[in-house]
């Protein structure tokens, strides 16, 4: 892929790494390319970060044809920068594109473009413990007409943001509300795709939970409201009576790359792991009986996030006395160890710049 690079003439000052938060600060450049049905993907370019100019009838503004990804570049102790399983994000983006009738990306060339972009922005990868450079590729339909159909024009962009932890709690356990009213996705819908609309539709429940002091909601399935699905921005895992249980990929939850990585680590180490249906009744029984030993969420932004309290229909259950559990800590140490290059990557997940 031929990528033209135009450097900014007004580079911004790097932020204070002790107060990064999540997704509030953006780097100096962005990667862009354009798609049309006639020409395919063209005009790959790295340009100064700036506002976009979009036709008021652009498809994305009316019908929500937008998909995105999230991955991170990590600063190693030797100062080099590396990425974690980036090809998986590109593959998932293509599965999302197929679902939304958006054009798919050429895998290898897109990886090459992503690495080039990170190389240009690498100085923005922060050095402090627990920080990283969050990469947000997104792709949207950009026809200048109001007809409802698959688009003939699209835009693909990658922006980058130096980040700290996603939750204000950091590695401390978060409180999660089990949602029994709204649903996030149904089988046959867009649950497995990373499309903006899924997140827009989840905000109402998220706001209700936040008003009661909860960080996010845990969704139940959209048909019976009976089976555990996932949390707003992460997949979820439980340790029940020694067994690690995570909801199977039913089509309505996002196939998380962190989820997949946790499962691979746990299986390699001989843990008893099952991907299966987990009903709220089974979970409640485990919470009542005290056999729910640990619960955690996993995701790129959230990393491994211990869950210290679950609330369902007004009833509050402390998990592991509100403390981080042994398996949760072990997964956190292993994944972040590989991501920040502190421990050897036996899995072949790391891509160095
Ligand atoms: N589930 C949802 C709804 C998410 O937004 C995310 C974050 O990307 C995840 C799960 C975790 O996916 P991953 O581990 O690939 O970041
Ligand atoms: C991620 O973990 O990359 C996400 O996309 C989660 C979220 C901020 C939507």
Coordinates of C-alpha atoms and ligand atoms in Angstrom, one line a residue:
X1 CA 0.0 0.0 0.0
X2 CA 1.3 3.4 -1.0
X3 CA 0.8 5.8 2.0
X4 CA 1.4 9.5 1.6
X5 CA 2.5 11.2 4.8
X6 CA 1.9 14.9 5.6
X7 CA 3.4 15.9 8.9
X8 CA 1.9 18.6 11.0
X9 CA 3.7 21.9 11.3
X10 CA 2.2 22.5 14.7
X11 CA 2.9 19.5 16.9
X12 CA 1.0 19.5 20.2
X13 CA 2.6 19.3 23.6
X14 CA 2.6 15.8 25.1
X15 CA 0.2 15.4 28.1
X16 CA 0.8 14.9 31.8
X17 CA 0.9 11.1 32.1
X18 CA -0.5 11.1 35.6
X19 CA -3.9 12.5 34.4
X20 CA -4.6 10.8 31.1
X21 CA -8.0 9.2 31.7
X22 CA -9.5 7.5 28.6
X23 CA -9.9 8.9 25.1
X24 CA -9.7 12.6 25.9
X25 CA -6.4 13.5 24.3
X26 CA -5.5 12.9 20.6
X27 CA -2.2 12.7 18.8
X28 CA -0.9 14.9 16.0
X29 CA -1.9 12.7 13.0
X30 CA -4.5 10.3 11.7
X31 CA -4.6 7.7 9.0
X32 CA -7.3 7.9 6.4
X33 CA -8.4 6.1 3.2
X34 CA -11.4 6.3 1.0
X35 CA -13.5 3.7 -0.6
X36 CA -15.8 3.8 -3.6
X37 CA -17.4 0.8 -5.4
X38 CA -15.7 1.7 -8.6
X39 CA -12.1 2.2 -7.4
X40 CA -12.0 0.1 -4.1
X41 CA -9.8 1.6 -1.3
X42 CA -7.6 4.5 -2.5
X43 CA -5.8 7.5 -1.2
X44 CA -4.1 6.0 1.9
X45 CA -2.7 8.9 3.8
X46 CA -1.4 10.0 7.2
X47 CA -2.4 13.6 7.7
X48 CA -2.5 16.1 10.6
X49 CA -5.3 15.4 13.0
X50 CA -8.2 17.7 12.1
X51 CA -12.0 18.0 12.0
X52 CA -13.7 16.1 9.2
X53 CA -15.9 17.7 6.6
X54 CA -18.9 15.5 5.9
X55 CA -21.9 16.0 3.6
X56 CA -25.1 16.6 5.7
X57 CA -26.8 13.6 3.9
X58 CA -23.8 11.3 4.6
X59 CA -25.1 7.8 5.4
X60 CA -23.4 7.6 8.7
X61 CA -25.2 10.6 10.1
X62 CA -28.7 9.1 9.3
X63 CA -28.5 5.3 9.4
X64 CA -25.6 4.7 11.7
X65 CA -23.5 2.7 9.3
X66 CA -20.4 2.8 11.4
X67 CA -18.0 0.1 12.9
X68 CA -15.0 0.5 15.0
X69 CA -12.1 -1.3 16.7
X70 CA -10.0 -0.7 19.8
X71 CA -6.4 -1.9 20.4
X72 CA -3.3 -0.5 22.1
X73 CA 0.3 0.2 21.5
X74 CA 2.4 -0.5 24.6
X75 CA 5.7 1.0 25.7
X76 CA 8.1 -1.7 26.8
X77 CA 10.7 -1.2 29.6
X78 CA 13.4 -1.0 26.9
X79 CA 11.4 1.9 25.4
X80 CA 10.4 0.0 22.2
X81 CA 6.7 0.0 21.2
X82 CA 4.6 -3.1 20.5
X83 CA 1.1 -4.1 19.6
X84 CA -1.1 -7.0 20.9
X85 CA -2.7 -9.3 18.3
X86 CA -3.5 -6.4 15.8
X87 CA -4.5 -8.8 13.0
X88 CA -7.4 -10.0 15.2
X89 CA -8.8 -6.5 15.3
X90 CA -8.6 -6.2 11.5
X91 CA -10.3 -9.6 11.1
X92 CA -13.1 -8.6 13.5
X93 CA -13.5 -5.3 11.7
X94 CA -14.1 -7.2 8.5
X95 CA -16.7 -9.4 10.2
X96 CA -18.4 -6.3 11.4
X97 CA -18.2 -4.8 7.9
X98 CA -19.8 -7.8 6.4
X99 CA -22.7 -7.5 8.9
X100 CA -23.3 -3.8 8.2
X101 CA -22.8 -4.1 4.4
X102 CA -19.7 -1.9 4.6
X103 CA -16.6 -2.6 2.5
X104 CA -14.1 -4.9 3.9
X105 CA -10.4 -4.0 4.3
X106 CA -7.4 -5.8 2.8
X107 CA -6.0 -7.5 5.9
X108 CA -2.3 -7.4 5.3
X109 CA -2.2 -3.9 3.9
X110 CA -4.3 -2.5 6.7
X111 CA -2.0 -4.1 9.2
X112 CA 0.9 -2.4 7.4
X113 CA -0.9 0.9 7.5
X114 CA -1.7 0.6 11.2
X115 CA 2.0 -0.2 11.9
X116 CA 3.1 2.8 9.8
X117 CA 0.7 5.1 11.6
X118 CA 1.9 3.9 15.0
X119 CA 5.5 4.4 13.9
X120 CA 4.7 8.0 13.0
X121 CA 2.9 8.6 16.4
X122 CA 5.2 6.4 18.5
X123 CA 6.5 9.3 20.7
X124 CA 2.9 9.6 21.9
X125 CA 3.1 6.1 23.6
X126 CA 3.3 7.0 27.3
X127 CA 5.9 5.6 29.6
X128 CA 4.1 5.4 33.0
X129 CA 3.0 2.1 34.4
X130 CA -0.5 1.1 33.2
X131 CA -0.6 3.6 30.3
X132 CA -0.7 2.9 26.6
X133 CA -1.5 4.5 23.2
X134 CA -5.1 3.5 22.4
X135 CA -5.8 3.1 18.7
X136 CA -9.2 3.6 17.4
X137 CA -9.8 2.4 13.8
X138 CA -13.3 3.2 12.5
X139 CA -15.1 2.9 9.2
X140 CA -18.3 4.5 8.0
X141 CA -20.7 4.7 5.1
X142 CA -20.3 8.0 3.3
X143 CA -22.8 8.2 0.4
X144 CA -24.2 11.6 -0.1
X145 CA -27.8 10.5 -0.5
X146 CA -30.7 9.4 1.7
X147 CA -31.6 6.0 0.2
X148 CA -31.4 3.1 2.6
X149 CA -29.1 0.5 1.2
X150 CA -25.6 -0.8 1.3
X151 CA -23.2 2.1 0.6
X152 CA -21.0 2.7 -2.5
X153 CA -18.7 5.1 -0.6
X154 CA -16.9 4.7 2.7
X155 CA -14.1 6.2 4.8
X156 CA -11.6 4.4 7.0
X157 CA -9.8 6.3 9.7
X158 CA -7.4 5.5 12.6
X159 CA -7.0 8.0 15.4
X160 CA -4.8 7.5 18.5
X161 CA -5.1 8.6 22.1
X162 CA -2.7 8.2 25.0
X163 CA -4.7 6.6 27.8
X164 CA -4.5 5.6 31.5
X165 CA -7.1 3.3 33.0
X166 CA -10.7 3.1 31.6
X167 CA -12.4 2.9 34.9
X168 CA -11.7 5.5 37.6
X169 CA -11.3 2.5 39.9
X170 CA -8.1 1.4 38.0
X171 CA -7.4 -2.2 39.0
X172 CA -9.7 -1.9 42.0
X173 CA -12.9 -3.9 41.8
X174 CA -15.9 -2.3 39.9
X175 CA -19.6 -2.4 40.8
X176 CA -21.8 -3.8 38.1
X177 CA -25.6 -3.7 37.7
X178 CA -27.3 -6.7 36.1
X179 CA -29.8 -5.1 33.6
X180 CA -33.2 -6.7 33.5
X181 CA -35.1 -4.2 31.4
X182 CA -33.3 -3.0 28.3
X183 CA -31.4 -5.5 26.1
X184 CA -28.3 -4.9 24.1
X185 CA -28.6 -7.4 21.2
X186 CA -30.6 -10.3 19.9
X187 CA -29.5 -13.3 17.9
X188 CA -29.6 -12.4 14.3
X189 CA -28.9 -8.7 15.2
X190 CA -25.6 -6.9 15.4
X191 CA -24.4 -8.0 18.8
X192 CA -21.3 -9.7 17.5
X193 CA -20.3 -6.7 15.4
X194 CA -18.5 -3.7 16.8
X195 CA -20.9 -1.1 15.5
X196 CA -21.6 2.3 17.0
X197 CA -25.4 1.6 17.2
X198 CA -24.9 -1.2 19.8
X199 CA -23.3 1.4 22.1
X200 CA -25.9 4.1 21.5
X201 CA -28.6 1.7 22.4
X202 CA -26.9 0.7 25.6
X203 CA -26.6 4.2 27.1
X204 CA -30.0 4.4 28.7
X205 CA -29.3 1.4 30.9
X206 CA -25.8 2.6 31.5
X207 CA -27.0 6.0 32.8
X208 CA -29.6 4.3 35.1
X209 CA -26.8 2.2 36.6
X210 CA -24.5 5.1 36.9
X211 CA -27.1 7.1 38.9
X212 CA -27.1 4.2 41.4
X213 CA -23.3 4.2 41.7
X214 CA -22.6 1.3 39.2
X215 CA -19.8 1.5 36.6
X216 CA -21.6 -0.5 33.9
X217 CA -24.3 -2.9 33.2
X218 CA -24.2 -6.7 32.7
X219 CA -26.5 -7.6 29.9
X220 CA -28.9 -10.6 29.8
X221 CA -29.9 -12.2 26.5
X222 CA -32.4 -10.4 24.5
X223 CA -34.9 -13.2 24.1
X224 CA -35.5 -14.7 27.5
X225 CA -33.5 -12.2 29.6
X226 CA -32.2 -15.3 31.3
X227 CA -28.6 -15.9 30.2
X228 CA -25.6 -13.8 31.0
X229 CA -24.1 -12.1 28.0
X230 CA -21.4 -9.4 28.6
X231 CA -20.7 -6.0 30.2
X232 CA -21.0 -2.7 28.3
X233 CA -17.3 -2.5 27.3
X234 CA -16.0 -5.9 28.2
X235 CA -16.6 -9.7 28.2
X236 CA -17.3 -11.3 31.5
X237 CA -15.9 -14.4 33.3
X238 CA -16.8 -16.1 36.6
X239 CA -15.1 -18.6 38.8
X240 CA -17.8 -20.8 40.2
X241 CA -16.7 -23.7 42.5
X242 CA -13.3 -23.9 40.9
X243 CA -14.6 -23.7 37.3
X244 CA -14.0 -20.7 35.0
X245 CA -17.3 -20.0 33.2
X246 CA -17.8 -17.5 30.4
X247 CA -20.8 -17.0 28.1
X248 CA -20.4 -18.9 24.8
X249 CA -20.2 -16.8 21.6
X250 CA -23.9 -17.0 20.8
X251 CA -23.9 -14.3 18.1
X252 CA -25.2 -11.6 20.3
X253 CA -22.0 -10.9 22.2
X254 CA -18.7 -9.4 21.0
X255 CA -16.0 -12.0 20.5
X256 CA -13.4 -10.2 22.6
X257 CA -9.7 -10.5 21.8
X258 CA -8.9 -10.2 25.5
X259 CA -11.5 -12.9 26.2
X260 CA -9.9 -15.2 23.6
X261 CA -6.5 -14.5 25.1
X262 CA -7.6 -15.2 28.7
X263 CA -9.1 -18.6 27.6
X264 CA -5.9 -19.5 25.8
X265 CA -3.8 -18.7 28.9
X266 CA -6.2 -20.5 31.3
X267 CA -6.4 -23.6 29.1
X268 CA -2.7 -23.8 28.6
X269 CA -2.2 -23.7 32.3
X270 CA -4.7 -26.5 32.9
X271 CA -7.6 -24.5 34.5
X272 CA -11.1 -26.0 34.1
X273 CA -12.7 -23.6 31.6
X274 CA -16.1 -23.7 29.9
X275 CA -17.7 -21.5 27.3
X276 CA -21.4 -22.2 27.8
X277 CA -24.8 -20.8 28.6
X278 CA -24.8 -19.3 32.2
X279 CA -28.2 -18.4 33.5
X280 CA -28.9 -15.6 35.9
X281 CA -30.5 -18.3 38.2
X282 CA -27.3 -20.3 38.3
X283 CA -25.3 -17.2 39.0
X284 CA -27.7 -16.1 41.7
X285 CA -27.6 -19.5 43.3
X286 CA -23.8 -19.4 43.3
X287 CA -23.9 -15.9 44.9
X288 CA -26.4 -17.1 47.5
X289 CA -24.4 -20.3 48.3
X290 CA -21.1 -18.5 48.3
X291 CA -19.7 -20.7 45.4
X292 CA -19.1 -17.6 43.2
X293 CA -15.4 -17.2 44.0
X294 CA -14.5 -14.5 41.5
X295 CA -15.9 -12.4 38.7
X296 CA -14.0 -10.1 36.3
X297 CA -14.4 -8.3 33.0
X298 CA -11.9 -8.4 30.2
X299 CA -11.4 -6.0 27.3
X300 CA -8.8 -3.9 25.6
X301 CA -9.8 -0.7 27.3
X302 CA -10.8 -2.4 30.6
X303 CA -7.8 -4.8 30.6
X304 CA -8.7 -7.3 33.4
X305 CA -11.2 -5.6 35.6
X306 CA -12.2 -7.3 38.9
X307 CA -15.9 -7.1 39.8
X308 CA -16.4 -6.5 43.5
X309 CA -20.2 -6.2 43.6
X310 CA -23.1 -7.3 41.4
X311 CA -26.7 -6.0 41.8
X312 CA -29.7 -7.8 40.4
X313 CA -33.3 -6.6 40.9
X314 CA -32.2 -4.4 43.8
X315 CA -30.3 -7.2 45.6
X316 CA -26.6 -6.6 46.2
X317 CA -24.0 -9.3 46.2
X318 CA -20.4 -8.8 47.2
X319 CA -18.0 -10.9 45.2
X320 CA -14.9 -12.1 47.0
X321 CA -15.5 -9.5 49.7
X322 CA -15.1 -6.8 47.1
X323 CA -11.5 -7.7 46.6
X324 CA -9.5 -8.9 43.6
X325 CA -9.3 -12.7 43.4
X326 CA -6.4 -14.9 42.8
X327 CA -7.3 -16.0 39.2
X328 CA -8.2 -12.4 38.3
X329 CA -4.9 -11.1 39.5
X330 CA -3.0 -14.0 37.7
X331 CA -4.7 -13.1 34.4
X332 CA -4.0 -9.4 34.9
X333 CA -0.4 -10.1 35.6
X334 CA 0.0 -12.5 32.7
X335 CA -1.7 -10.4 30.0
X336 CA -0.3 -7.1 31.0
X337 CA 3.1 -8.8 31.4
X338 CA 3.0 -9.9 27.8
X339 CA 1.5 -6.6 26.6
X340 CA 4.1 -4.4 28.2
X341 CA 6.9 -6.9 27.4
X342 CA 7.7 -7.8 31.0
X343 CA 7.2 -11.5 30.5
X344 CA 8.0 -13.7 27.5
X345 CA 5.3 -14.0 24.8
X346 CA 5.0 -17.8 24.4
X347 CA 1.9 -17.4 22.2
X348 CA 3.2 -15.3 19.3
X349 CA 0.8 -12.5 20.1
X350 CA 3.1 -9.5 20.0
X351 CA 3.9 -7.4 17.0
X352 CA 6.9 -5.1 17.5
X353 CA 7.3 -1.9 15.5
Ligands
LIG1 N1 -17.6 -6.4 24.7 C1 -17.8 -5.2 24.3 C2 -19.2 -4.8 24.2 C3 -16.8 -4.3 24.0 O1 -17.0 -3.1 23.6 C4 -15.4 -4.8 24.2 C5 -14.3 -3.9 23.9 O2 -13.8 -3.9 22.8 C6 -15.2 -6.1 24.6 C7 -16.3 -6.9 24.8 C8 -13.9 -6.7 24.7 O3 -13.3 -6.9 23.4 P1 -11.7 -6.8 23.2 O4 -11.1 -7.7 24.3 O5 -11.5 -7.3 21.9 O6 -11.3 -5.4 23.4
LIG2 C1 -12.3 -1.3 23.8 O1 -12.0 -2.0 24.8 O2 -11.4 -1.1 22.9 C2 -13.6 -0.7 23.5 O3 -13.9 -0.5 22.4 C3 -14.4 -0.5 24.7 C4 -15.1 0.8 24.7 C5 -14.4 2.0 25.1 C6 -16.2 1.0 23.8

